[in-house]
Amino acid sequence: MSHVVIRGIPFATRLRAAKGGAKELLERDRARAQKFLAGKSHHAFVAAKGKHASSTGADSSIDVTDSGVTYTTQVGVGSPATDYTLLIDTGYSNTWIGADLPYKPTSTSHNTGNTINVSYGSGSMSGKEYTDTVTLGPDLVIQNQGIGVASTAQGFQGVDGILGVGPADLTQGTVSNTTEVPTVTDNLYAQGTISSNSLGISYEPSSTANVSNGELTFGGTDSTKYTGTLNTVPLTTTSPASAYWGINQSVSYGTSQTILKTTAGIVDTGTTLLLLATEAYQAYQKATGAVEDSTTGLLTITSAQYAKLQSLYFNIGGVTYEFTPNAQIWPRGLNSTLGGNEGQIYLIASDLGSNVGSGLDFINGFGWIQRYYTLFDTGNKQLGLATTAYTDADTN
């Protein structure tokens, strides 16, 4: 299979956590988690959106940018295209614009006459649903993509909207007179631009904000971005995790202490931290000796405790993934984005805010995804994971 890497246009975004610091970040993550726990309709991953005729068979990639607390990418809408800075979100599926830069209709724009309303954990948007040409890269152009155009948007300062790459079923009930809205990945596949309905995500840990250090690969994986074998695991059937990119996993601190027995949760780019059900979080805090920092709300440890910090081990589909001590801490070079102290060590594991057995007992956010290449495979109803050159890195 051929592979084409599309370079994104460089840009800078505001740090979403800069104003309210880590406490705002925690509030956003936990509010998002509560929305997940409340449950959406299950996604069926109906591969038949159909039987596709010819395909160019290429998998194509675009660059993404780490803004310290979220990931964003440039997306062109219309012809000629206007570029918008959109958050990449695997937990929601509508793509929409207009939170900051206004929509500029062109000859390819079509107002469907329908309305769109989407509620997020830490924000919301409402407006009109259009179809338009969407450009993710020179070889990733989508015709008649459904996009929301916000008339009101709350909680999205510094970005223009969302690039939703979650399961399409999550769009049900968001657009009037519409059963569901195919995602950009669905349409790239349906239009024969990519050969499989999947999305590969590569992130690299960074101690600097606003740098292009990630890659989205539509229709396959970029084998240059991971090491060893790409292992796959079926999506969970446990609700409400099954409505999202849900898997089953267990978590151990060190090699002998299980802090979370095998249970369902999700992998989510829109969550910043590693969130664990309350009992698992408390066990982790006790095992590490960490204390909650009153300024940031995050767990913090001393240098001496960091020297003794053990790896977390995630067992997913019979494969063990090590999350090193360095992976467990916030990048010290970005402490200012938390409102934290220079040189202090903050842990990225935090309390999900619900008890074990809720049907969604963890969220592996982008602090986790930075260490593992991830394939969101809609067509085969599975998630793929692989180590990378950064799995064991000491960048934080």
PDB file of N, CA, C and O in Angstrom, residues 330-393:
ATOM      1  N   TRP A 330       3.580  15.383  34.158  1.00  0.00           N
ATOM      2  CA  TRP A 330       3.351  16.486  33.223  1.00  0.00           C
ATOM      3  C   TRP A 330       4.708  17.028  32.773  1.00  0.00           C
ATOM      4  O   TRP A 330       5.639  17.114  33.573  1.00  0.00           O
ATOM      5  N   PRO A 331       4.862  17.404  31.493  1.00  0.00           N
ATOM      6  CA  PRO A 331       6.151  17.962  31.047  1.00  0.00           C
ATOM      7  C   PRO A 331       6.543  19.168  31.903  1.00  0.00           C
ATOM      8  O   PRO A 331       5.820  20.159  31.960  1.00  0.00           O
ATOM      9  N   ARG A 332       7.678  19.062  32.565  1.00  0.00           N
ATOM     10  CA  ARG A 332       8.067  20.127  33.497  1.00  0.00           C
ATOM     11  C   ARG A 332       8.292  21.457  32.799  1.00  0.00           C
ATOM     12  O   ARG A 332       8.126  22.514  33.399  1.00  0.00           O
ATOM     13  N   GLY A 333       8.647  21.404  31.517  1.00  0.00           N
ATOM     14  CA  GLY A 333       8.812  22.638  30.765  1.00  0.00           C
ATOM     15  C   GLY A 333       7.504  23.352  30.482  1.00  0.00           C
ATOM     16  O   GLY A 333       7.502  24.504  30.038  1.00  0.00           O
ATOM     17  N   LEU A 334       6.379  22.667  30.728  1.00  0.00           N
ATOM     18  CA  LEU A 334       5.062  23.260  30.508  1.00  0.00           C
ATOM     19  C   LEU A 334       4.307  23.487  31.818  1.00  0.00           C
ATOM     20  O   LEU A 334       3.100  23.662  31.806  1.00  0.00           O
ATOM     21  N   ASN A 335       5.029  23.502  32.940  1.00  0.00           N
ATOM     22  CA  ASN A 335       4.363  23.727  34.221  1.00  0.00           C
ATOM     23  C   ASN A 335       3.618  25.053  34.269  1.00  0.00           C
ATOM     24  O   ASN A 335       2.600  25.192  34.956  1.00  0.00           O
ATOM     25  N   SER A 336       4.122  26.033  33.523  1.00  0.00           N
ATOM     26  CA  SER A 336       3.476  27.350  33.550  1.00  0.00           C
ATOM     27  C   SER A 336       2.060  27.277  32.977  1.00  0.00           C
ATOM     28  O   SER A 336       1.194  28.067  33.369  1.00  0.00           O
ATOM     29  N   THR A 337       1.798  26.346  32.055  1.00  0.00           N
ATOM     30  CA  THR A 337       0.456  26.228  31.501  1.00  0.00           C
ATOM     31  C   THR A 337      -0.532  25.708  32.529  1.00  0.00           C
ATOM     32  O   THR A 337      -1.736  25.840  32.355  1.00  0.00           O
ATOM     33  N   LEU A 338      -0.013  25.115  33.598  1.00  0.00           N
ATOM     34  CA  LEU A 338      -0.866  24.614  34.666  1.00  0.00           C
ATOM     35  C   LEU A 338      -1.086  25.636  35.768  1.00  0.00           C
ATOM     36  O   LEU A 338      -1.889  25.419  36.667  1.00  0.00           O
ATOM     37  N   GLY A 339      -0.330  26.728  35.701  1.00  0.00           N
ATOM     38  CA  GLY A 339      -0.303  27.625  36.841  1.00  0.00           C
ATOM     39  C   GLY A 339       0.527  27.033  37.954  1.00  0.00           C
ATOM     40  O   GLY A 339       0.402  27.402  39.131  1.00  0.00           O
ATOM     41  N   GLY A 340       1.392  26.090  37.595  1.00  0.00           N
ATOM     42  CA  GLY A 340       2.212  25.388  38.576  1.00  0.00           C
ATOM     43  C   GLY A 340       3.565  26.028  38.772  1.00  0.00           C
ATOM     44  O   GLY A 340       3.919  27.025  38.120  1.00  0.00           O
ATOM     45  N   ASN A 341       4.337  25.452  39.680  1.00  0.00           N
ATOM     46  CA  ASN A 341       5.655  25.986  40.016  1.00  0.00           C
ATOM     47  C   ASN A 341       6.724  25.374  39.129  1.00  0.00           C
ATOM     48  O   ASN A 341       6.685  24.196  38.793  1.00  0.00           O
ATOM     49  N   GLU A 342       7.697  26.184  38.788  1.00  0.00           N
ATOM     50  CA  GLU A 342       8.809  25.711  37.973  1.00  0.00           C
ATOM     51  C   GLU A 342       9.559  24.601  38.714  1.00  0.00           C
ATOM     52  O   GLU A 342       9.864  24.728  39.902  1.00  0.00           O
ATOM     53  N   GLY A 343       9.809  23.510  38.033  1.00  0.00           N
ATOM     54  CA  GLY A 343      10.578  22.426  38.612  1.00  0.00           C
ATOM     55  C   GLY A 343       9.782  21.443  39.441  1.00  0.00           C
ATOM     56  O   GLY A 343      10.289  20.375  39.798  1.00  0.00           O
ATOM     57  N   GLN A 344       8.536  21.788  39.776  1.00  0.00           N
ATOM     58  CA  GLN A 344       7.728  20.865  40.563  1.00  0.00           C
ATOM     59  C   GLN A 344       7.260  19.701  39.686  1.00  0.00           C
ATOM     60  O   GLN A 344       7.099  19.849  38.469  1.00  0.00           O
ATOM     61  N   ILE A 345       7.032  18.546  40.291  1.00  0.00           N
ATOM     62  CA  ILE A 345       6.657  17.356  39.537  1.00  0.00           C
ATOM     63  C   ILE A 345       5.184  17.055  39.771  1.00  0.00           C
ATOM     64  O   ILE A 345       4.760  16.777  40.897  1.00  0.00           O
ATOM     65  N   TYR A 346       4.408  17.131  38.695  1.00  0.00           N
ATOM     66  CA  TYR A 346       2.977  16.871  38.754  1.00  0.00           C
ATOM     67  C   TYR A 346       2.669  15.580  37.993  1.00  0.00           C
ATOM     68  O   TYR A 346       3.210  15.342  36.911  1.00  0.00           O
ATOM     69  N   LEU A 347       1.794  14.755  38.551  1.00  0.00           N
ATOM     70  CA  LEU A 347       1.386  13.515  37.910  1.00  0.00           C
ATOM     71  C   LEU A 347       0.159  13.754  37.028  1.00  0.00           C
ATOM     72  O   LEU A 347      -0.693  14.590  37.361  1.00  0.00           O
ATOM     73  N   ILE A 348       0.066  13.019  35.909  1.00  0.00           N
ATOM     74  CA  ILE A 348      -1.060  13.243  34.994  1.00  0.00           C
ATOM     75  C   ILE A 348      -2.246  12.326  35.292  1.00  0.00           C
ATOM     76  O   ILE A 348      -3.309  12.495  34.700  1.00  0.00           O
ATOM     77  N   ALA A 349      -2.085  11.369  36.205  1.00  0.00           N
ATOM     78  CA  ALA A 349      -3.218  10.528  36.601  1.00  0.00           C
ATOM     79  C   ALA A 349      -4.124  11.310  37.540  1.00  0.00           C
ATOM     80  O   ALA A 349      -3.652  11.958  38.480  1.00  0.00           O
ATOM     81  N   SER A 350      -5.428  11.256  37.277  1.00  0.00           N
ATOM     82  CA  SER A 350      -6.370  11.991  38.105  1.00  0.00           C
ATOM     83  C   SER A 350      -7.649  11.180  38.289  1.00  0.00           C
ATOM     84  O   SER A 350      -7.833  10.130  37.675  1.00  0.00           O
ATOM     85  N   ASP A 351      -8.513  11.674  39.153  1.00  0.00           N
ATOM     86  CA  ASP A 351      -9.734  10.974  39.541  1.00  0.00           C
ATOM     87  C   ASP A 351     -10.818  11.180  38.490  1.00  0.00           C
ATOM     88  O   ASP A 351     -11.188  12.313  38.176  1.00  0.00           O
ATOM     89  N   LEU A 352     -11.330  10.078  37.959  1.00  0.00           N
ATOM     90  CA  LEU A 352     -12.423  10.140  36.993  1.00  0.00           C
ATOM     91  C   LEU A 352     -13.693  10.690  37.634  1.00  0.00           C
ATOM     92  O   LEU A 352     -14.541  11.277  36.957  1.00  0.00           O
ATOM     93  N   GLY A 353     -13.827  10.486  38.939  1.00  0.00           N
ATOM     94  CA  GLY A 353     -14.992  11.018  39.645  1.00  0.00           C
ATOM     95  C   GLY A 353     -16.160  10.052  39.720  1.00  0.00           C
ATOM     96  O   GLY A 353     -17.285  10.452  40.041  1.00  0.00           O
ATOM     97  N   SER A 354     -15.901   8.765  39.430  1.00  0.00           N
ATOM     98  CA  SER A 354     -16.950   7.750  39.551  1.00  0.00           C
ATOM     99  C   SER A 354     -16.322   6.457  40.043  1.00  0.00           C
ATOM    100  O   SER A 354     -15.109   6.255  39.933  1.00  0.00           O
ATOM    101  N   ASN A 355     -17.150   5.586  40.593  1.00  0.00           N
ATOM    102  CA  ASN A 355     -16.655   4.339  41.164  1.00  0.00           C
ATOM    103  C   ASN A 355     -16.452   3.271  40.103  1.00  0.00           C
ATOM    104  O   ASN A 355     -17.062   3.310  39.025  1.00  0.00           O
ATOM    105  N   VAL A 356     -15.610   2.297  40.438  1.00  0.00           N
ATOM    106  CA  VAL A 356     -15.396   1.148  39.560  1.00  0.00           C
ATOM    107  C   VAL A 356     -16.732   0.430  39.337  1.00  0.00           C
ATOM    108  O   VAL A 356     -17.533   0.287  40.261  1.00  0.00           O
ATOM    109  N   GLY A 357     -16.963   0.000  38.103  1.00  0.00           N
ATOM    110  CA  GLY A 357     -18.193  -0.707  37.776  1.00  0.00           C
ATOM    111  C   GLY A 357     -19.216   0.147  37.073  1.00  0.00           C
ATOM    112  O   GLY A 357     -20.346  -0.293  36.840  1.00  0.00           O
ATOM    113  N   SER A 358     -18.823   1.367  36.690  1.00  0.00           N
ATOM    114  CA  SER A 358     -19.769   2.269  36.029  1.00  0.00           C
ATOM    115  C   SER A 358     -19.943   1.947  34.554  1.00  0.00           C
ATOM    116  O   SER A 358     -20.825   2.497  33.894  1.00  0.00           O
ATOM    117  N   GLY A 359     -19.093   1.055  34.016  1.00  0.00           N
ATOM    118  CA  GLY A 359     -19.122   0.768  32.587  1.00  0.00           C
ATOM    119  C   GLY A 359     -18.172   1.633  31.792  1.00  0.00           C
ATOM    120  O   GLY A 359     -18.020   1.459  30.580  1.00  0.00           O
ATOM    121  N   LEU A 360     -17.521   2.557  32.487  1.00  0.00           N
ATOM    122  CA  LEU A 360     -16.485   3.405  31.886  1.00  0.00           C
ATOM    123  C   LEU A 360     -15.578   3.825  33.038  1.00  0.00           C
ATOM    124  O   LEU A 360     -15.837   4.808  33.717  1.00  0.00           O
ATOM    125  N   ASP A 361     -14.536   3.019  33.280  1.00  0.00           N
ATOM    126  CA  ASP A 361     -13.738   3.162  34.492  1.00  0.00           C
ATOM    127  C   ASP A 361     -12.364   3.780  34.267  1.00  0.00           C
ATOM    128  O   ASP A 361     -11.568   3.877  35.200  1.00  0.00           O
ATOM    129  N   PHE A 362     -12.078   4.188  33.046  1.00  0.00           N
ATOM    130  CA  PHE A 362     -10.826   4.891  32.770  1.00  0.00           C
ATOM    131  C   PHE A 362     -10.957   5.647  31.460  1.00  0.00           C
ATOM    132  O   PHE A 362     -11.794   5.311  30.607  1.00  0.00           O
ATOM    133  N   ILE A 363     -10.158   6.677  31.325  1.00  0.00           N
ATOM    134  CA  ILE A 363      -9.996   7.353  30.043  1.00  0.00           C
ATOM    135  C   ILE A 363      -8.498   7.531  29.816  1.00  0.00           C
ATOM    136  O   ILE A 363      -7.823   8.241  30.568  1.00  0.00           O
ATOM    137  N   ASN A 364      -7.986   6.851  28.798  1.00  0.00           N
ATOM    138  CA  ASN A 364      -6.596   7.040  28.397  1.00  0.00           C
ATOM    139  C   ASN A 364      -6.559   8.245  27.466  1.00  0.00           C
ATOM    140  O   ASN A 364      -6.873   8.150  26.281  1.00  0.00           O
ATOM    141  N   GLY A 365      -6.211   9.393  28.021  1.00  0.00           N
ATOM    142  CA  GLY A 365      -6.190  10.637  27.255  1.00  0.00           C
ATOM    143  C   GLY A 365      -4.891  10.809  26.492  1.00  0.00           C
ATOM    144  O   GLY A 365      -4.062   9.909  26.404  1.00  0.00           O
ATOM    145  N   PHE A 366      -4.676  12.034  25.954  1.00  0.00           N
ATOM    146  CA  PHE A 366      -3.535  12.160  25.055  1.00  0.00           C
ATOM    147  C   PHE A 366      -2.202  12.103  25.766  1.00  0.00           C
ATOM    148  O   PHE A 366      -1.166  11.838  25.145  1.00  0.00           O
ATOM    149  N   GLY A 367      -2.184  12.283  27.091  1.00  0.00           N
ATOM    150  CA  GLY A 367      -0.945  12.031  27.815  1.00  0.00           C
ATOM    151  C   GLY A 367      -0.501  10.578  27.681  1.00  0.00           C
ATOM    152  O   GLY A 367       0.692  10.263  27.677  1.00  0.00           O
ATOM    153  N   TRP A 368      -1.483   9.688  27.530  1.00  0.00           N
ATOM    154  CA  TRP A 368      -1.206   8.265  27.310  1.00  0.00           C
ATOM    155  C   TRP A 368      -0.937   7.987  25.838  1.00  0.00           C
ATOM    156  O   TRP A 368       0.003   7.274  25.483  1.00  0.00           O
ATOM    157  N   ILE A 369      -1.766   8.584  24.974  1.00  0.00           N
ATOM    158  CA  ILE A 369      -1.640   8.321  23.535  1.00  0.00           C
ATOM    159  C   ILE A 369      -0.304   8.828  22.988  1.00  0.00           C
ATOM    160  O   ILE A 369       0.203   8.296  22.000  1.00  0.00           O
ATOM    161  N   GLN A 370       0.284   9.835  23.633  1.00  0.00           N
ATOM    162  CA  GLN A 370       1.592  10.324  23.193  1.00  0.00           C
ATOM    163  C   GLN A 370       2.650   9.213  23.199  1.00  0.00           C
ATOM    164  O   GLN A 370       3.630   9.293  22.470  1.00  0.00           O
ATOM    165  N   ARG A 371       2.437   8.199  24.004  1.00  0.00           N
ATOM    166  CA  ARG A 371       3.443   7.151  24.164  1.00  0.00           C
ATOM    167  C   ARG A 371       3.170   5.917  23.298  1.00  0.00           C
ATOM    168  O   ARG A 371       4.031   5.039  23.210  1.00  0.00           O
ATOM    169  N   TYR A 372       1.998   5.852  22.685  1.00  0.00           N
ATOM    170  CA  TYR A 372       1.643   4.686  21.881  1.00  0.00           C
ATOM    171  C   TYR A 372       0.945   5.089  20.596  1.00  0.00           C
ATOM    172  O   TYR A 372       0.024   5.912  20.607  1.00  0.00           O
ATOM    173  N   TYR A 373       1.400   4.527  19.492  1.00  0.00           N
ATOM    174  CA  TYR A 373       0.709   4.737  18.226  1.00  0.00           C
ATOM    175  C   TYR A 373      -0.663   4.077  18.333  1.00  0.00           C
ATOM    176  O   TYR A 373      -0.797   2.956  18.840  1.00  0.00           O
ATOM    177  N   THR A 374      -1.689   4.765  17.848  1.00  0.00           N
ATOM    178  CA  THR A 374      -3.052   4.283  18.014  1.00  0.00           C
ATOM    179  C   THR A 374      -3.783   4.273  16.679  1.00  0.00           C
ATOM    180  O   THR A 374      -3.754   5.272  15.944  1.00  0.00           O
ATOM    181  N   LEU A 375      -4.434   3.159  16.375  1.00  0.00           N
ATOM    182  CA  LEU A 375      -5.235   3.032  15.165  1.00  0.00           C
ATOM    183  C   LEU A 375      -6.700   2.896  15.569  1.00  0.00           C
ATOM    184  O   LEU A 375      -7.081   1.957  16.270  1.00  0.00           O
ATOM    185  N   PHE A 376      -7.515   3.849  15.136  1.00  0.00           N
ATOM    186  CA  PHE A 376      -8.952   3.804  15.366  1.00  0.00           C
ATOM    187  C   PHE A 376      -9.583   3.180  14.115  1.00  0.00           C
ATOM    188  O   PHE A 376      -9.742   3.851  13.094  1.00  0.00           O
ATOM    189  N   ASP A 377      -9.908   1.908  14.206  1.00  0.00           N
ATOM    190  CA  ASP A 377     -10.295   1.117  13.042  1.00  0.00           C
ATOM    191  C   ASP A 377     -11.803   0.863  13.052  1.00  0.00           C
ATOM    192  O   ASP A 377     -12.289  -0.126  13.611  1.00  0.00           O
ATOM    193  N   THR A 378     -12.547   1.749  12.408  1.00  0.00           N
ATOM    194  CA  THR A 378     -14.000   1.625  12.346  1.00  0.00           C
ATOM    195  C   THR A 378     -14.423   0.398  11.560  1.00  0.00           C
ATOM    196  O   THR A 378     -15.315  -0.349  11.972  1.00  0.00           O
ATOM    197  N   GLY A 379     -13.778   0.165  10.408  1.00  0.00           N
ATOM    198  CA  GLY A 379     -14.182  -0.920   9.535  1.00  0.00           C
ATOM    199  C   GLY A 379     -14.105  -2.282  10.179  1.00  0.00           C
ATOM    200  O   GLY A 379     -14.946  -3.151   9.938  1.00  0.00           O
ATOM    201  N   ASN A 380     -13.102  -2.503  11.036  1.00  0.00           N
ATOM    202  CA  ASN A 380     -12.911  -3.800  11.683  1.00  0.00           C
ATOM    203  C   ASN A 380     -13.312  -3.801  13.160  1.00  0.00           C
ATOM    204  O   ASN A 380     -13.039  -4.775  13.872  1.00  0.00           O
ATOM    205  N   LYS A 381     -13.924  -2.727  13.620  1.00  0.00           N
ATOM    206  CA  LYS A 381     -14.436  -2.629  14.992  1.00  0.00           C
ATOM    207  C   LYS A 381     -13.341  -2.951  16.003  1.00  0.00           C
ATOM    208  O   LYS A 381     -13.538  -3.760  16.919  1.00  0.00           O
ATOM    209  N   GLN A 382     -12.206  -2.322  15.862  1.00  0.00           N
ATOM    210  CA  GLN A 382     -11.086  -2.618  16.749  1.00  0.00           C
ATOM    211  C   GLN A 382     -10.200  -1.393  16.923  1.00  0.00           C
ATOM    212  O   GLN A 382     -10.290  -0.416  16.179  1.00  0.00           O
ATOM    213  N   LEU A 383      -9.346  -1.497  17.937  1.00  0.00           N
ATOM    214  CA  LEU A 383      -8.343  -0.475  18.208  1.00  0.00           C
ATOM    215  C   LEU A 383      -6.973  -1.124  18.074  1.00  0.00           C
ATOM    216  O   LEU A 383      -6.768  -2.254  18.528  1.00  0.00           O
ATOM    217  N   GLY A 384      -6.046  -0.445  17.418  1.00  0.00           N
ATOM    218  CA  GLY A 384      -4.690  -0.947  17.277  1.00  0.00           C
ATOM    219  C   GLY A 384      -3.723  -0.118  18.104  1.00  0.00           C
ATOM    220  O   GLY A 384      -3.877   1.095  18.224  1.00  0.00           O
ATOM    221  N   LEU A 385      -2.727  -0.774  18.710  1.00  0.00           N
ATOM    222  CA  LEU A 385      -1.744  -0.090  19.541  1.00  0.00           C
ATOM    223  C   LEU A 385      -0.351  -0.616  19.233  1.00  0.00           C
ATOM    224  O   LEU A 385      -0.164  -1.808  18.981  1.00  0.00           O
ATOM    225  N   ALA A 386       0.622   0.284  19.269  1.00  0.00           N
ATOM    226  CA  ALA A 386       2.014  -0.121  19.051  1.00  0.00           C
ATOM    227  C   ALA A 386       2.935   0.815  19.805  1.00  0.00           C
ATOM    228  O   ALA A 386       2.620   1.990  20.029  1.00  0.00           O
ATOM    229  N   THR A 387       4.090   0.293  20.206  1.00  0.00           N
ATOM    230  CA  THR A 387       5.105   1.139  20.834  1.00  0.00           C
ATOM    231  C   THR A 387       5.715   2.066  19.788  1.00  0.00           C
ATOM    232  O   THR A 387       5.638   1.818  18.579  1.00  0.00           O
ATOM    233  N   THR A 388       6.314   3.138  20.275  1.00  0.00           N
ATOM    234  CA  THR A 388       6.981   4.086  19.394  1.00  0.00           C
ATOM    235  C   THR A 388       8.365   4.393  19.957  1.00  0.00           C
ATOM    236  O   THR A 388       8.732   3.921  21.037  1.00  0.00           O
ATOM    237  N   ALA A 389       9.104   5.214  19.237  1.00  0.00           N
ATOM    238  CA  ALA A 389      10.414   5.623  19.720  1.00  0.00           C
ATOM    239  C   ALA A 389      10.309   6.442  20.986  1.00  0.00           C
ATOM    240  O   ALA A 389      11.311   6.672  21.678  1.00  0.00           O
ATOM    241  N   TYR A 390       9.092   6.889  21.318  1.00  0.00           N
ATOM    242  CA  TYR A 390       8.880   7.760  22.477  1.00  0.00           C
ATOM    243  C   TYR A 390       8.208   7.051  23.642  1.00  0.00           C
ATOM    244  O   TYR A 390       7.954   7.681  24.679  1.00  0.00           O
ATOM    245  N   THR A 391       7.921   5.778  23.509  1.00  0.00           N
ATOM    246  CA  THR A 391       7.262   5.038  24.589  1.00  0.00           C
ATOM    247  C   THR A 391       8.075   5.113  25.874  1.00  0.00           C
ATOM    248  O   THR A 391       7.524   5.286  26.977  1.00  0.00           O
ATOM    249  N   ASP A 392       9.395   5.011  25.757  1.00  0.00           N
ATOM    250  CA  ASP A 392      10.264   5.019  26.933  1.00  0.00           C
ATOM    251  C   ASP A 392      11.066   6.320  27.075  1.00  0.00           C
ATOM    252  O   ASP A 392      12.023   6.380  27.855  1.00  0.00           O
ATOM    253  N   ALA A 393      10.664   7.342  26.347  1.00  0.00           N
ATOM    254  CA  ALA A 393      11.441   8.585  26.336  1.00  0.00           C
ATOM    255  C   ALA A 393      11.366   9.314  27.684  1.00  0.00           C
ATOM    256  O   ALA A 393      10.410   9.155  28.434  1.00  0.00           O
TER     257      ALA A 393
END
